[in-house]
CSV table of C-alpha atoms in Angstrom, one decimal:
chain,number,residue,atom,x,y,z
A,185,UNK,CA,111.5,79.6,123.4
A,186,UNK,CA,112.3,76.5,125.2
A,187,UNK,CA,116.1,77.7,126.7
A,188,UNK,CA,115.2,74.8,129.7
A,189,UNK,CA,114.2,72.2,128.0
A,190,UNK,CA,114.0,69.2,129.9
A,191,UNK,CA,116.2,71.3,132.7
A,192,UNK,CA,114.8,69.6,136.4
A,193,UNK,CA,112.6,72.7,138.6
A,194,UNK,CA,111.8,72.6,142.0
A,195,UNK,CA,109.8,75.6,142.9
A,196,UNK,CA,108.6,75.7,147.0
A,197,UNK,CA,105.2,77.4,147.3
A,198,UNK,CA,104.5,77.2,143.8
A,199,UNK,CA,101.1,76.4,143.9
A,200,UNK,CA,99.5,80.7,144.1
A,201,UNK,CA,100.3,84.0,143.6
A,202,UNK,CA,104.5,84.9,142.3
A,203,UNK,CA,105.3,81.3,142.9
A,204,UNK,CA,102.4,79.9,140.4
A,205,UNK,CA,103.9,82.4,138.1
A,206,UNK,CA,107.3,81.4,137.9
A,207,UNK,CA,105.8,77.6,137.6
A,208,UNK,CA,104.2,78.8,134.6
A,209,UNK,CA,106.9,80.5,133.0
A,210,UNK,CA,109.3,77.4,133.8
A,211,UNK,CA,106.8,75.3,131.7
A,212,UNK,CA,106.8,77.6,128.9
A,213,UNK,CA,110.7,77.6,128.6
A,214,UNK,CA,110.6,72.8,128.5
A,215,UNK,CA,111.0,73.0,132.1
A,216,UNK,CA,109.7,69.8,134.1
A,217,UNK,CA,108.5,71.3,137.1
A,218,UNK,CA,107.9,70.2,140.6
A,219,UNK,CA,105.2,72.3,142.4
A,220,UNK,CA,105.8,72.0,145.9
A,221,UNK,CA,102.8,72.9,148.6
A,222,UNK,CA,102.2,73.4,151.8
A,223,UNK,CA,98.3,73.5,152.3
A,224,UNK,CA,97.2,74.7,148.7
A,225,UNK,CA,96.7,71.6,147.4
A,226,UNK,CA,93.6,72.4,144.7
A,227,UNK,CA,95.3,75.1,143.4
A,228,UNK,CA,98.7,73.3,143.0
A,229,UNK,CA,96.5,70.3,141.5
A,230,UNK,CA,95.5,73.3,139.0
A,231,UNK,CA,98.3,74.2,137.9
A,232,UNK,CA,99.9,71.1,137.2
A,233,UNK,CA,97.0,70.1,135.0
A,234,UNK,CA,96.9,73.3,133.1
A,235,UNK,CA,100.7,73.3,132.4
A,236,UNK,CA,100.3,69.0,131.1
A,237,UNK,CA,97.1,70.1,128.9
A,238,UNK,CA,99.7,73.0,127.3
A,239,UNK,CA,101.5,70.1,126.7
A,240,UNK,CA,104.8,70.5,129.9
A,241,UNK,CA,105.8,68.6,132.4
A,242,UNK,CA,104.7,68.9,135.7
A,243,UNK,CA,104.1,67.3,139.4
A,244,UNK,CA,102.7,68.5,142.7
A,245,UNK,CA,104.4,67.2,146.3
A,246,UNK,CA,103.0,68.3,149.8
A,247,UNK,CA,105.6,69.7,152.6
A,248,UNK,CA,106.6,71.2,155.9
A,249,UNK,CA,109.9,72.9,154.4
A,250,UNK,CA,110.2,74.0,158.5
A,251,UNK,CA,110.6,70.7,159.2
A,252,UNK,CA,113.8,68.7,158.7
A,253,UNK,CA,112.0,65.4,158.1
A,254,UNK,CA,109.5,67.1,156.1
A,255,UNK,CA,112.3,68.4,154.0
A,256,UNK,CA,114.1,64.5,154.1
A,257,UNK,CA,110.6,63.1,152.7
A,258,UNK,CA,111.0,66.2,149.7
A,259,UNK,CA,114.6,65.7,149.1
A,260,UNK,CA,113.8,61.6,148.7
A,261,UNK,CA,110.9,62.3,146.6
A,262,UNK,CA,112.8,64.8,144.1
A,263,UNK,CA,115.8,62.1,144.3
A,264,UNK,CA,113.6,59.4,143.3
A,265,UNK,CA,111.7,61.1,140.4
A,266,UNK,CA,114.9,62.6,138.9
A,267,UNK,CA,118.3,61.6,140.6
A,268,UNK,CA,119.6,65.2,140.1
A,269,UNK,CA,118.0,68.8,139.9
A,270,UNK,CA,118.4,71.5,137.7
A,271,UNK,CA,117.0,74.6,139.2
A,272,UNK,CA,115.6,75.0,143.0
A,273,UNK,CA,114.0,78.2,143.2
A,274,UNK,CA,113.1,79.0,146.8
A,275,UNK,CA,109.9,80.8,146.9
A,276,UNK,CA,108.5,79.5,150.1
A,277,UNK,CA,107.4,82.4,152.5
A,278,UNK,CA,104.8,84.7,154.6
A,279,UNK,CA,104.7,88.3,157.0
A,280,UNK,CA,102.5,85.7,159.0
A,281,UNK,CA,101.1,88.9,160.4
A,282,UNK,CA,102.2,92.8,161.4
A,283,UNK,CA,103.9,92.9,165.2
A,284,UNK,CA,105.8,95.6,166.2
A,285,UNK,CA,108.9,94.0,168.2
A,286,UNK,CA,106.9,94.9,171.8
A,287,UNK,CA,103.9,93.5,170.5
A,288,UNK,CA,105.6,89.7,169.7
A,289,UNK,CA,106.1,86.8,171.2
A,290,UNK,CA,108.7,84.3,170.9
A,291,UNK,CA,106.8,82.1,169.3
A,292,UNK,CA,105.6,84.6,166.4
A,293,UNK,CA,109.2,85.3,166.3
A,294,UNK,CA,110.6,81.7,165.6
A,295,UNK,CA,107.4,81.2,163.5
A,296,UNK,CA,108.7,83.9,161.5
A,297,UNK,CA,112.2,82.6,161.3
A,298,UNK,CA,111.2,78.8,160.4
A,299,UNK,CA,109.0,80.2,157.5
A,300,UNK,CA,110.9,82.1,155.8
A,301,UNK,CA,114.9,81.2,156.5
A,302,UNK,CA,114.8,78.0,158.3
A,303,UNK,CA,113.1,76.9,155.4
A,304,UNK,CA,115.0,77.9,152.8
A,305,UNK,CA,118.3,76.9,154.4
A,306,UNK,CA,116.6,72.9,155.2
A,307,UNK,CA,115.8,72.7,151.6
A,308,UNK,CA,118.8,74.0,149.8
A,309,UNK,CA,120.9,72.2,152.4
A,310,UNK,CA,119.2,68.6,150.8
A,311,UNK,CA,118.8,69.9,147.4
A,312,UNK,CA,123.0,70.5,147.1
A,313,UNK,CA,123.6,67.0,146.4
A,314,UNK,CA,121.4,66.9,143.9
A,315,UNK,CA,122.2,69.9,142.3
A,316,UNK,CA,125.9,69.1,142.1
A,317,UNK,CA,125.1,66.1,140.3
A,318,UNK,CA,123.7,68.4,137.7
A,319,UNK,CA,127.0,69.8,136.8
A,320,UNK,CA,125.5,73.5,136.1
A,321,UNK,CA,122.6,74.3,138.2
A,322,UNK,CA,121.4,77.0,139.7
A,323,UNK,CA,119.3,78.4,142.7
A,324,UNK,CA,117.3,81.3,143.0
A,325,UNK,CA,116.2,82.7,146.4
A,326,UNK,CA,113.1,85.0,147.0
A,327,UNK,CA,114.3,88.0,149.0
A,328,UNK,CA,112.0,91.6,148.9
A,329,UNK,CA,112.3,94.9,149.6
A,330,UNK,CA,111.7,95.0,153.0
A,331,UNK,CA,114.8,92.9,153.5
A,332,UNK,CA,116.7,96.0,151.9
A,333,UNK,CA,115.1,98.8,153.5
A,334,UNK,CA,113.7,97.6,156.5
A,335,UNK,CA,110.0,96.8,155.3
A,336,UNK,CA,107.0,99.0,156.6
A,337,UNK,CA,105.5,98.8,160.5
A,338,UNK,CA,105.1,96.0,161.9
A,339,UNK,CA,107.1,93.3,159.8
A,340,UNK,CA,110.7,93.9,161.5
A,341,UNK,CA,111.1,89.8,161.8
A,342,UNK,CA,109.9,88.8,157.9
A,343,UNK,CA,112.6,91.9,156.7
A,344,UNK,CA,115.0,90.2,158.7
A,345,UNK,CA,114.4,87.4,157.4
A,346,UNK,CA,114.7,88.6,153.8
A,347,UNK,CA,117.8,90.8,154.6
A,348,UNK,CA,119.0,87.4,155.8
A,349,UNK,CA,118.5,85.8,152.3
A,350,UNK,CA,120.3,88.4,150.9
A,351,UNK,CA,123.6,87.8,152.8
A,352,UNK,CA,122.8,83.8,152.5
A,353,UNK,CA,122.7,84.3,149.1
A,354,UNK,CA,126.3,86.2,148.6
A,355,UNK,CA,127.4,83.3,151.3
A,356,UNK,CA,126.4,80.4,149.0
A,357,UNK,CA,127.1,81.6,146.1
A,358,UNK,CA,131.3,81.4,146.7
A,359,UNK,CA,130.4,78.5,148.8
A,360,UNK,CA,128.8,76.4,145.7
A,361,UNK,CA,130.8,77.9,142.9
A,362,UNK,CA,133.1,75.4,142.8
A,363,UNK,CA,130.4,72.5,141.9
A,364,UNK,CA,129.1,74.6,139.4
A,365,UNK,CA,125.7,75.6,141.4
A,366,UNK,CA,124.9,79.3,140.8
A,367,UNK,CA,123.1,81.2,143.6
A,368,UNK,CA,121.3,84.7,142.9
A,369,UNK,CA,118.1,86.7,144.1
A,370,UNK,CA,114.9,88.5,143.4
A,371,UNK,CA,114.1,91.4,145.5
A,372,UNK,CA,110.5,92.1,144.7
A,373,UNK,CA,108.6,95.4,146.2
A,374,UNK,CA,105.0,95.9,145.8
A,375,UNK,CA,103.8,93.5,143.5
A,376,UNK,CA,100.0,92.8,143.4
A,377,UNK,CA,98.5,89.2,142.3
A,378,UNK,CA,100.3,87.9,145.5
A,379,UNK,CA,98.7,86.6,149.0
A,380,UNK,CA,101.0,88.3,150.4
A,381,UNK,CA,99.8,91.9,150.0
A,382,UNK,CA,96.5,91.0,149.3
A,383,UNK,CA,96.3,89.8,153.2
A,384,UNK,CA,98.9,92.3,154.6
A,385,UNK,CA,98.6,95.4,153.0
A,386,UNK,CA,96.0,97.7,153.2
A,387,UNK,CA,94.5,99.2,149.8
A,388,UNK,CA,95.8,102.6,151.5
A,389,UNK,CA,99.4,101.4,151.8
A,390,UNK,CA,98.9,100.0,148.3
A,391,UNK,CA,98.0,103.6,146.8
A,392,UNK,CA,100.4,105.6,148.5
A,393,UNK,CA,103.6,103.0,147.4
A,394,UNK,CA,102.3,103.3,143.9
A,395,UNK,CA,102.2,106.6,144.3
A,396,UNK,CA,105.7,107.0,145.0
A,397,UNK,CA,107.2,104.9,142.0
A,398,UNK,CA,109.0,105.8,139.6
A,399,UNK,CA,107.5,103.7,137.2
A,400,UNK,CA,103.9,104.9,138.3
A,401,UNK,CA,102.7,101.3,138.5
A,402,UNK,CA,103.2,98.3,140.7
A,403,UNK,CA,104.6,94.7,139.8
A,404,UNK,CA,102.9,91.8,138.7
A,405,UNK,CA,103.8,88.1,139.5
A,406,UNK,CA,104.5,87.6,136.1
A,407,UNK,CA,107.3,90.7,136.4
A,408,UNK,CA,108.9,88.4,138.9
A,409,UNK,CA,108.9,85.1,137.2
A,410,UNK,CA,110.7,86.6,134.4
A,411,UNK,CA,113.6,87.8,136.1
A,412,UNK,CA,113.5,84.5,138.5
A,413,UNK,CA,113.8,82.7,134.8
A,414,UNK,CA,116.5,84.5,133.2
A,415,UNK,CA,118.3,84.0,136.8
A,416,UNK,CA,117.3,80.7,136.7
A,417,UNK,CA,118.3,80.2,132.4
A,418,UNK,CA,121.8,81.2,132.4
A,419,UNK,CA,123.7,77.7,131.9
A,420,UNK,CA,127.6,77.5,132.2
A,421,UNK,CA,126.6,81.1,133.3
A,422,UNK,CA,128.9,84.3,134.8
A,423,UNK,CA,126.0,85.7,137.4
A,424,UNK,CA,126.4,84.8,140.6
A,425,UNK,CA,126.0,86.1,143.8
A,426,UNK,CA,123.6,88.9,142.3
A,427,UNK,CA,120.3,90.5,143.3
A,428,UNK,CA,117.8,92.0,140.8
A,429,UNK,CA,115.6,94.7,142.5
A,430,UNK,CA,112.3,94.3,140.7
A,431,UNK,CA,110.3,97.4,142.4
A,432,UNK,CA,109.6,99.9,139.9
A,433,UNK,CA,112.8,102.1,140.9
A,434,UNK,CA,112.1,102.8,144.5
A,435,UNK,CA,115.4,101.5,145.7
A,436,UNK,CA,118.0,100.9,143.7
A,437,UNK,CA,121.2,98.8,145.0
């Protein structure tokens, strides 16, 4: 359909799983797209070679979005490649592993933190310019279910986290407004295809949660990428400031 053609995508931890899907679906719309990586370098090499030889636009870059100068080095690299930016959809983010709060340390817990908000704060902080310069440009920010209902046993740290991406995301959104940035979130549940339950969730946990939705079935990456697009699609746009729940109808906002 090409509705971004030619429209400026950075998407951090694009390289597997939901993020490799909303790459893709990016690249289908015209989008030139910027694959950011962290240690999944084949696979982001991949996927940037299957999107050119569909004939799109796309380019890998390697960072540590914890780090501030890691984030400098990504925020020059995008600046000299494209002088402005489009879209920033912020995907980065792990569980790391299941601790129950009296099982942590302090060092799981600000491992936590720096994956999954530090990040995401460093990186929209250096992408603002850039997006400003746009004129209409948008950010989407990957929340989840736990960070609406509290998440299951042992991921109290990664729900905060995610409940804190939510509130971030309502912050930002009147914050950037007035330069014409838009700033909305995905809440994806259970959505198989991604590391994330593939390494954290047992197949158990898995058939019980299907069990209980609505819909009977769980989400696939590609599920997500479409609403991250729409999100992401809506130019000189009135959504703002919003959250799309993508879980099948377990919880509904």
């Amino acid at each position: 359909m090409n509705s971004l053609k030619d429209k400026k995508a950075l998407v951090t931890g694009g390289g597997s799983g939901i993020g490799k899907a909303i790459v893709r679906e990016l690249a289908a719309q015209g989008a030139k797209v910027l694959i950011h990586y962290y240690k999944s370098k084949e696979s982001a090499e991949s996927l940037a070679a299957e999107v050119r030889a569909s004939g799109g636009d796309a380019d890998i870059i390697q960072a540590d979005l914890s780090s501030e100068s890691g984030v400098k080095e990504l925020s020059r690299f995008v600046e000299g490649k494209w002088r402005n930016l489009d879209i920033l959809v912020n995907n980065s983010g792990d569980l790391v592993a299941r601790h129950k709060l009296e099982e942590m340390d302090m060092d799981f817990y600000h491992r936590v933190m720096a994956v999954n908000l530090d990040s995401n704060i460093l990186v929209t902080r250096a992408m603002i310019p850039l997006l400003r310069k746009s004129g209409t440009s948008s950010i989407v920010n990957l929340a989840s279910l736990a960070g609406r209902k509290g998440g299951h046993a042992g991921s109290i740290i990664y729900a905060t986290t995610k409940g804190a991406i939510l509130t971030l995301t309502r912050s930002l959104s009147t914050e950037l407004a007035p330069d014409g940035i838009r700033v909305n979130a995905v809440a994806p549940g259970l959505i198989l295809g991604s590391a994330f339950h593939a390494i954290h969730t047992t197949q158990e946990v898995k058939d019980a949660t299907i069990a209980s939705i609505p819909l009977h079935r769980a989400g696939s990456c590609e599920d997500v990428a479409r609403a991250v697009v729409f999100l992401a699609s809506e130019y000189d746009g009135f959504i703002t400031g919003a959250t799309i729940d993508i879980n099948g109808g377990v919880y509904m906002a």
